[in-house]
mmCIF file of C-alpha atoms in Angstrom:
data_model
loop_
_atom_site.group_PDB
_atom_site.id
_atom_site.type_symbol
_atom_site.label_atom_id
_atom_site.label_comp_id
_atom_site.label_asym_id
_atom_site.label_seq_id
_atom_site.Cartn_x
_atom_site.Cartn_y
_atom_site.Cartn_z
ATOM 1 C CA MET A 1 36.483 129.817 -258.395
ATOM 2 C CA ILE A 2 38.964 132.176 -257.581
ATOM 3 C CA THR A 3 39.215 130.702 -253.830
ATOM 4 C CA SER A 4 39.370 127.018 -255.094
ATOM 5 C CA VAL A 5 42.217 127.946 -257.430
ATOM 6 C CA ARG A 6 44.068 129.707 -254.329
ATOM 7 C CA ARG A 7 43.238 126.604 -252.184
ATOM 8 C CA ALA A 8 44.770 124.321 -254.694
ATOM 9 C CA ALA A 9 47.577 126.390 -254.951
ATOM 10 C CA ALA A 10 48.073 126.160 -251.435
ATOM 11 C CA VAL A 11 47.875 122.501 -251.146
ATOM 12 C CA CYS A 12 50.358 122.006 -253.948
ATOM 13 C CA ALA A 13 52.764 124.291 -251.999
ATOM 14 C CA LEU A 14 52.340 122.512 -249.117
ATOM 15 C CA ILE A 15 53.216 119.006 -250.877
ATOM 16 C CA THR A 16 56.014 120.611 -252.274
ATOM 17 C CA ALA A 17 57.554 121.900 -248.807
ATOM 18 C CA LEU A 18 56.770 118.253 -247.097
ATOM 19 C CA ALA A 19 58.689 116.625 -249.972
ATOM 20 C CA ALA A 20 61.545 118.918 -249.560
ATOM 21 C CA CYS A 21 61.631 118.283 -246.056
ATOM 22 C CA ALA A 22 61.659 114.715 -246.321
ATOM 23 C CA ALA A 23 64.570 114.834 -248.739
ATOM 24 C CA CYS A 24 66.338 116.988 -245.911
ATOM 25 C CA ALA A 25 65.637 114.083 -243.374
ATOM 26 C CA ALA A 26 66.490 111.174 -245.450
ATOM 27 C CA PRO A 27 69.910 109.672 -244.487
ATOM 28 C CA ARG A 28 72.632 110.573 -247.143
ATOM 29 C CA PRO A 29 74.560 107.618 -248.647
ATOM 30 C CA ALA A 30 77.908 107.083 -246.901
ATOM 31 C CA GLN A 31 80.600 108.493 -248.760
ATOM 32 C CA ARG A 32 83.837 106.797 -249.664
ATOM 33 C CA PRO A 33 86.910 107.834 -247.720
ATOM 34 C CA ARG A 34 89.275 109.744 -249.638
ATOM 35 C CA PRO A 35 92.707 108.057 -250.232
ATOM 36 C CA SER A 36 95.502 109.710 -248.260
ATOM 37 C CA PRO A 37 97.871 111.877 -250.441
ATOM 38 C CA SER A 38 100.838 109.425 -249.821
ATOM 39 C CA ALA A 39 98.722 106.283 -250.863
ATOM 40 C CA THR A 40 100.026 104.939 -254.262
ATOM 41 C CA PRO A 41 97.542 103.800 -256.842
ATOM 42 C CA ALA A 42 97.794 100.260 -258.176
ATOM 43 C CA THR A 43 100.174 100.050 -261.246
ATOM 44 C CA PRO A 44 97.906 99.728 -264.318
ATOM 45 C CA ALA A 45 98.990 97.055 -266.766
ATOM 46 C CA PRO A 46 100.918 98.238 -269.583
ATOM 47 C CA ARG A 47 99.363 98.426 -273.143
ATOM 48 C CA LEU A 48 100.577 95.196 -275.030
ATOM 49 C CA PRO A 49 101.061 94.854 -278.843
ATOM 50 C CA THR A 50 99.543 91.492 -279.910
ATOM 51 C CA LEU A 51 98.696 90.001 -283.268
ATOM 52 C CA ALA A 52 95.074 89.944 -284.714
ATOM 53 C CA PRO A 53 93.697 86.189 -284.895
ATOM 54 C CA GLY A 54 95.098 84.076 -287.709
ATOM 55 C CA PRO A 55 93.110 82.328 -290.239
ATOM 56 C CA ALA A 56 89.781 80.845 -289.222
ATOM 57 C CA GLY A 57 90.184 82.626 -286.163
ATOM 58 C CA LEU A 58 93.318 80.532 -284.926
ATOM 59 C CA THR A 59 95.930 81.722 -282.510
ATOM 60 C CA PRO A 60 98.246 83.976 -284.581
ATOM 61 C CA VAL A 61 102.054 82.898 -284.818
ATOM 62 C CA PHE A 62 104.744 85.614 -285.068
ATOM 63 C CA GLU A 63 108.206 84.549 -286.419
ATOM 64 C CA ASN A 64 109.904 87.765 -287.332
ATOM 65 C CA ALA A 65 109.162 91.488 -287.977
ATOM 66 C CA PRO A 66 108.932 92.966 -291.403
ATOM 67 C CA ARG A 67 112.519 93.259 -292.806
ATOM 68 C CA SER A 68 111.706 96.828 -293.778
ATOM 69 C CA ALA A 69 111.154 97.767 -289.984
ATOM 70 C CA GLY A 70 114.686 98.472 -289.600
ATOM 71 C CA LYS A 71 117.986 96.743 -288.053
ATOM 72 C CA THR A 72 116.554 95.171 -284.976
ATOM 73 C CA VAL A 73 116.636 91.846 -283.466
ATOM 74 C CA ALA A 74 115.229 90.247 -280.452
ATOM 75 C CA LEU A 75 117.310 87.786 -278.419
ATOM 76 C CA THR A 76 114.835 85.365 -276.754
ATOM 77 C CA PHE A 77 115.797 82.735 -274.078
ATOM 78 C CA ASP A 78 113.934 79.661 -272.925
ATOM 79 C CA ALA A 79 113.941 78.815 -269.409
ATOM 80 C CA ASP A 80 113.199 75.421 -269.610
ATOM 81 C CA MET A 81 111.976 72.929 -266.822
ATOM 82 C CA THR A 82 109.684 70.113 -267.251
ATOM 83 C CA ALA A 83 107.053 69.236 -264.660
ATOM 84 C CA ASP A 84 108.863 65.998 -263.561
ATOM 85 C CA GLN A 85 112.255 67.461 -263.347
ATOM 86 C CA GLY A 86 112.053 68.264 -259.762
ATOM 87 C CA PRO A 87 113.946 65.490 -258.461
ATOM 88 C CA ARG A 88 116.834 66.224 -260.756
ATOM 89 C CA ALA A 89 116.960 70.054 -259.491
ATOM 90 C CA ALA A 90 116.742 68.399 -255.678
ATOM 91 C CA ALA A 91 119.903 66.327 -256.850
ATOM 92 C CA GLY A 92 121.814 69.652 -257.679
ATOM 93 C CA GLU A 93 121.137 69.653 -261.556
ATOM 94 C CA ARG A 94 120.672 73.753 -262.575
ATOM 95 C CA PHE A 95 118.339 74.618 -264.759
ATOM 96 C CA ASP A 96 118.666 78.477 -264.213
ATOM 97 C CA HIS A 97 121.580 80.460 -265.468
ATOM 98 C CA PRO A 98 122.251 83.408 -263.172
ATOM 99 C CA ARG A 99 125.542 84.312 -265.298
ATOM 100 C CA LEU A 100 123.717 84.478 -268.236
ATOM 101 C CA ILE A 101 121.080 87.309 -266.958
ATOM 102 C CA ALA A 102 124.090 89.058 -265.290
ATOM 103 C CA THR A 103 125.865 89.321 -268.574
ATOM 104 C CA LEU A 104 122.813 90.698 -270.458
ATOM 105 C CA ARG A 105 122.308 93.308 -267.621
ATOM 106 C CA ALA A 106 125.853 94.275 -268.044
ATOM 107 C CA LEU A 107 125.758 94.417 -271.840
ATOM 108 C CA LYS A 108 122.306 96.389 -271.307
ATOM 109 C CA VAL A 109 120.387 93.856 -273.753
ATOM 110 C CA PRO A 110 116.725 93.847 -273.923
ATOM 111 C CA SER A 111 115.593 90.354 -273.987
ATOM 112 C CA THR A 112 112.335 88.153 -273.678
ATOM 113 C CA VAL A 113 112.570 85.239 -271.647
ATOM 114 C CA PHE A 114 110.113 82.429 -272.168
ATOM 115 C CA MET A 115 109.659 80.827 -268.892
ATOM 116 C CA THR A 116 107.947 77.648 -267.878
ATOM 117 C CA GLY A 117 105.823 77.689 -264.787
ATOM 118 C CA ARG A 118 107.714 74.862 -263.269
ATOM 119 C CA TRP A 119 110.932 76.874 -263.846
ATOM 120 C CA ALA A 120 109.327 79.942 -261.807
ATOM 121 C CA GLU A 121 108.334 77.514 -258.843
ATOM 122 C CA GLU A 122 111.949 76.249 -258.842
ATOM 123 C CA TYR A 123 113.639 79.613 -258.915
ATOM 124 C CA PRO A 124 111.097 81.996 -257.537
ATOM 125 C CA ASP A 125 113.785 84.747 -256.556
ATOM 126 C CA GLN A 126 115.219 84.789 -259.920
ATOM 127 C CA ALA A 127 112.002 84.684 -261.756
ATOM 128 C CA ARG A 128 110.597 87.884 -259.848
ATOM 129 C CA SER A 129 113.933 89.546 -260.430
ATOM 130 C CA ILE A 130 113.539 89.076 -263.986
ATOM 131 C CA GLY A 131 109.893 90.001 -264.075
ATOM 132 C CA ARG A 132 110.541 93.061 -262.337
ATOM 133 C CA ASP A 133 113.655 94.378 -264.314
ATOM 134 C CA PRO A 134 112.572 96.822 -267.336
ATOM 135 C CA LEU A 135 115.381 95.208 -269.364
ATOM 136 C CA PHE A 136 113.353 92.015 -269.589
ATOM 137 C CA GLU A 137 110.017 90.617 -270.320
ATOM 138 C CA VAL A 138 108.520 87.265 -269.365
ATOM 139 C CA ALA A 139 106.409 85.350 -271.639
ATOM 140 C CA ASN A 140 104.750 81.981 -271.271
ATOM 141 C CA HIS A 141 106.473 78.737 -272.362
ATOM 142 C CA SER A 142 103.716 76.373 -270.558
ATOM 143 C CA TYR A 143 103.691 75.228 -267.208
ATOM 144 C CA SER A 144 105.074 71.683 -267.834
ATOM 145 C CA HIS A 145 107.322 72.099 -270.870
ATOM 146 C CA TYR A 146 105.348 69.108 -272.260
ATOM 147 C CA ALA A 147 104.852 69.151 -275.945
ATOM 148 C CA PHE A 148 101.332 70.133 -277.577
ATOM 149 C CA THR A 149 101.564 67.710 -280.409
ATOM 150 C CA ASP A 150 102.726 64.007 -280.725
ATOM 151 C CA ASP A 151 106.447 63.183 -281.746
ATOM 152 C CA CYS A 152 107.992 66.440 -280.511
ATOM 153 C CA TYR A 153 111.728 65.550 -279.595
ATOM 154 C CA GLY A 154 110.613 62.805 -277.055
ATOM 155 C CA LEU A 155 108.940 65.290 -274.792
ATOM 156 C CA PRO A 156 105.757 64.063 -273.028
ATOM 157 C CA THR A 157 102.645 65.208 -274.269
ATOM 158 C CA VAL A 158 99.845 67.279 -272.752
ATOM 159 C CA GLY A 159 96.289 66.210 -273.854
ATOM 160 C CA ARG A 160 94.240 68.556 -276.224
ATOM 161 C CA ASP A 161 91.998 69.169 -273.630
ATOM 162 C CA ARG A 162 94.664 70.322 -271.022
ATOM 163 C CA ILE A 163 96.489 72.949 -273.322
ATOM 164 C CA ARG A 164 94.551 75.870 -271.915
ATOM 165 C CA ALA A 165 94.921 74.657 -268.199
ATOM 166 C CA ASP A 166 98.644 74.092 -268.591
ATOM 167 C CA VAL A 167 99.053 77.765 -270.133
ATOM 168 C CA GLU A 168 96.878 79.342 -267.653
ATOM 169 C CA ARG A 169 99.034 77.537 -264.573
ATOM 170 C CA ALA A 170 102.203 78.855 -266.010
ATOM 171 C CA TYR A 171 100.480 82.653 -265.464
ATOM 172 C CA THR A 172 99.359 81.657 -262.208
ATOM 173 C CA ALA A 173 102.835 80.647 -261.202
ATOM 174 C CA PHE A 174 104.305 83.912 -262.562
ATOM 175 C CA ARG A 175 101.903 85.824 -260.437
ATOM 176 C CA GLU A 176 102.510 83.879 -257.322
ATOM 177 C CA VAL A 177 106.358 84.473 -257.475
ATOM 178 C CA GLY A 178 105.751 88.193 -258.128
ATOM 179 C CA VAL A 179 106.017 88.718 -261.755
ATOM 180 C CA ALA A 180 103.858 91.661 -262.272
ATOM 181 C CA HIS A 181 102.996 91.647 -265.976
ATOM 182 C CA PRO A 182 103.643 88.639 -267.632
ATOM 183 C CA MET A 183 103.303 89.181 -271.514
ATOM 184 C CA PRO A 184 100.550 87.432 -273.449
ATOM 185 C CA TYR A 185 102.965 85.570 -275.630
ATOM 186 C CA PHE A 186 103.412 82.145 -275.763
ATOM 187 C CA ARG A 187 106.282 79.583 -276.953
ATOM 188 C CA PHE A 188 105.264 75.966 -277.654
ATOM 189 C CA PRO A 189 107.537 73.617 -276.072
ATOM 190 C CA GLY A 190 110.161 72.343 -278.566
ATOM 191 C CA GLY A 191 108.471 74.669 -280.908
ATOM 192 C CA CYS A 192 106.052 71.980 -281.936
ATOM 193 C CA TYR A 193 102.392 72.909 -282.801
ATOM 194 C CA ASP A 194 99.762 72.164 -285.332
ATOM 195 C CA ARG A 195 96.357 73.408 -286.497
ATOM 196 C CA GLU A 196 94.690 71.689 -283.407
ATOM 197 C CA ALA A 197 97.106 73.077 -281.234
ATOM 198 C CA LEU A 198 96.402 76.622 -282.281
ATOM 199 C CA LYS A 199 92.844 76.070 -281.990
ATOM 200 C CA ALA A 200 93.124 74.855 -278.299
ATOM 201 C CA LEU A 201 95.058 77.945 -277.450
ATOM 202 C CA VAL A 202 92.709 80.382 -278.832
ATOM 203 C CA PRO A 203 90.757 80.755 -275.109
ATOM 204 C CA ALA A 204 94.208 81.882 -273.616
ATOM 205 C CA GLY A 205 94.286 84.943 -275.781
ATOM 206 C CA VAL A 206 97.875 84.609 -276.616
ATOM 207 C CA THR A 207 100.023 85.347 -279.566
ATOM 208 C CA ALA A 208 102.187 82.321 -280.486
ATOM 209 C CA VAL A 209 105.992 83.529 -280.783
ATOM 210 C CA GLN A 210 108.595 81.219 -282.830
ATOM 211 C CA TRP A 211 111.783 82.338 -284.301
ATOM 212 C CA ASP A 212 113.466 82.652 -287.621
ATOM 213 C CA VAL A 213 117.144 82.185 -286.168
ATOM 214 C CA VAL A 214 117.960 79.009 -284.291
ATOM 215 C CA GLY A 215 120.929 79.460 -282.225
ATOM 216 C CA GLY A 216 121.582 75.964 -281.754
ATOM 217 C CA ASP A 217 122.852 76.239 -278.178
ATOM 218 C CA ALA A 218 120.817 73.387 -276.794
ATOM 219 C CA PHE A 219 123.457 70.939 -275.265
ATOM 220 C CA ALA A 220 126.038 72.671 -277.269
ATOM 221 C CA THR A 221 129.520 73.106 -275.699
ATOM 222 C CA ASP A 222 131.307 75.256 -278.591
ATOM 223 C CA ALA A 223 130.478 78.665 -277.758
ATOM 224 C CA ASP A 224 131.917 79.957 -280.926
ATOM 225 C CA ALA A 225 129.859 77.806 -283.037
ATOM 226 C CA VAL A 226 126.799 78.916 -281.477
ATOM 227 C CA ALA A 227 127.925 82.657 -281.866
ATOM 228 C CA ARG A 228 128.735 81.892 -285.634
ATOM 229 C CA GLN A 229 125.266 80.290 -286.455
ATOM 230 C CA VAL A 230 123.414 83.283 -284.708
ATOM 231 C CA LEU A 231 125.349 85.882 -286.443
ATOM 232 C CA ASP A 232 125.062 83.992 -289.834
ATOM 233 C CA GLY A 233 121.265 83.735 -289.569
ATOM 234 C CA VAL A 234 120.243 87.311 -288.300
ATOM 235 C CA ARG A 235 118.364 89.516 -290.629
ATOM 236 C CA PRO A 236 116.379 92.732 -289.860
ATOM 237 C CA GLY A 237 113.647 92.079 -287.556
ATOM 238 C CA SER A 238 114.757 88.588 -286.662
ATOM 239 C CA VAL A 239 113.985 86.462 -283.471
ATOM 240 C CA VAL A 240 116.894 84.414 -282.006
ATOM 241 C CA VAL A 241 115.752 81.290 -279.974
ATOM 242 C CA LEU A 242 118.539 80.601 -277.227
ATOM 243 C CA HIS A 243 118.251 78.926 -273.799
ATOM 244 C CA CYS A 244 118.498 80.199 -270.150
ATOM 245 C CA THR A 245 119.692 76.657 -268.568
ATOM 246 C CA ARG A 246 122.884 76.002 -267.226
ATOM 247 C CA SER A 247 122.763 72.226 -267.580
ATOM 248 C CA ALA A 248 121.021 72.223 -271.029
ATOM 249 C CA ALA A 249 122.736 75.014 -272.521
ATOM 250 C CA PRO A 250 126.244 75.530 -271.013
ATOM 251 C CA ALA A 251 127.689 77.604 -273.871
ATOM 252 C CA THR A 252 125.099 80.286 -274.201
ATOM 253 C CA GLU A 253 126.565 82.896 -271.818
ATOM 254 C CA ARG A 254 129.773 82.730 -273.571
ATOM 255 C CA ALA A 255 128.276 83.117 -276.947
ATOM 256 C CA VAL A 256 126.243 86.191 -276.122
ATOM 257 C CA ARG A 257 129.508 87.801 -275.231
ATOM 258 C CA THR A 258 130.301 87.450 -278.876
ATOM 259 C CA ILE A 259 127.063 87.785 -280.485
ATOM 260 C CA VAL A 260 126.160 91.253 -278.977
ATOM 261 C CA PRO A 261 129.135 93.239 -279.588
ATOM 262 C CA GLU A 262 129.007 91.979 -283.266
ATOM 263 C CA LEU A 263 125.577 92.677 -284.094
ATOM 264 C CA ARG A 264 125.968 96.140 -282.504
ATOM 265 C CA ARG A 265 129.067 96.658 -284.595
ATOM 266 C CA ARG A 266 126.783 95.803 -287.794
ATOM 267 C CA ASP A 267 124.345 98.532 -286.465
ATOM 268 C CA TYR A 268 121.725 96.270 -285.198
ATOM 269 C CA ARG A 269 119.493 97.498 -282.152
ATOM 270 C CA PHE A 270 118.533 94.866 -279.698
ATOM 271 C CA VAL A 271 114.592 95.026 -278.635
ATOM 272 C CA LYS A 272 111.931 92.850 -276.879
ATOM 273 C CA VAL A 273 109.751 90.715 -278.614
ATOM 274 C CA SER A 274 106.972 93.122 -278.001
ATOM 275 C CA ASP A 275 108.695 95.853 -279.703
ATOM 276 C CA LEU A 276 109.045 93.625 -282.962
ATOM 277 C CA ILE A 277 105.280 92.710 -282.743
ATOM 278 C CA ALA A 278 104.450 96.489 -282.330
ATOM 279 C CA THR A 279 105.889 97.147 -285.785
ATOM 280 C CA VAL A 280 103.505 94.546 -287.687
ATOM 281 C CA PRO A 281 100.760 96.875 -289.569
ATOM 282 C CA THR A 282 97.856 94.355 -288.134
ATOM 283 C CA ALA A 283 99.038 94.445 -284.599
ATOM 284 C CA PRO A 284 95.944 96.147 -282.671
ATOM 285 C CA LEU A 285 96.645 97.800 -279.444
ATOM 286 C CA PRO A 286 94.063 96.452 -276.913
ATOM 287 C CA GLY A 287 92.708 98.679 -274.460
#
């Protein structure tokens, strides 16, 4: 009996040794090469404040921050260009406004630019410059600047089944011209929307951003009148809508040179839309 036990123990020991040798002989999985010390890791996408879904799970709509959040104001600029305006741009019409952007930089005014994808394609260098400047943030104003509802200031209309594709096409245009981190914010062309538009926009995962102060600069030539309208309307947490197109808003840059110092004299602080949304108590920070 003892001999049998010893023999069994010897067999077990032999099996264990063979298994160990097999493990030693088995090829090891290839190790990933270590990155060189000089390699620069990819820049992670920033954490972006967004609003929780609206009633019935619809796309949320933001108009202004809580009035109790302090004397902050967001100047926003729509860089409009419709999908069919290429020939007009080729003929010399300017839908950009470099002087306005230069003035915002000189005055050190954080701003949010709601850009159409078609505008980014027409002015890729400017779109990239704005998108890479920490003073600004780029948000989505659709690709085509076609309306998402009927009867919207005479704009052509996007079919309901094309709304998501139009918004995503704009984000694709931003990436292709080098805008690294466009914001998950969307402004309806013409500001026109209804329940069906909010529903169609849900898969895009954006917060719709409207405004509570209309600058009145579209096609205006009186810069003082634009400035007065903005200054009379601003309240703590306001979102001001202006435009970033020379042909359609020629007085905007001159108005901004009046608006900015006067609001600062009133102790207002300029912020981006993302800063205002972050003050909303129900705004989650994804990621």
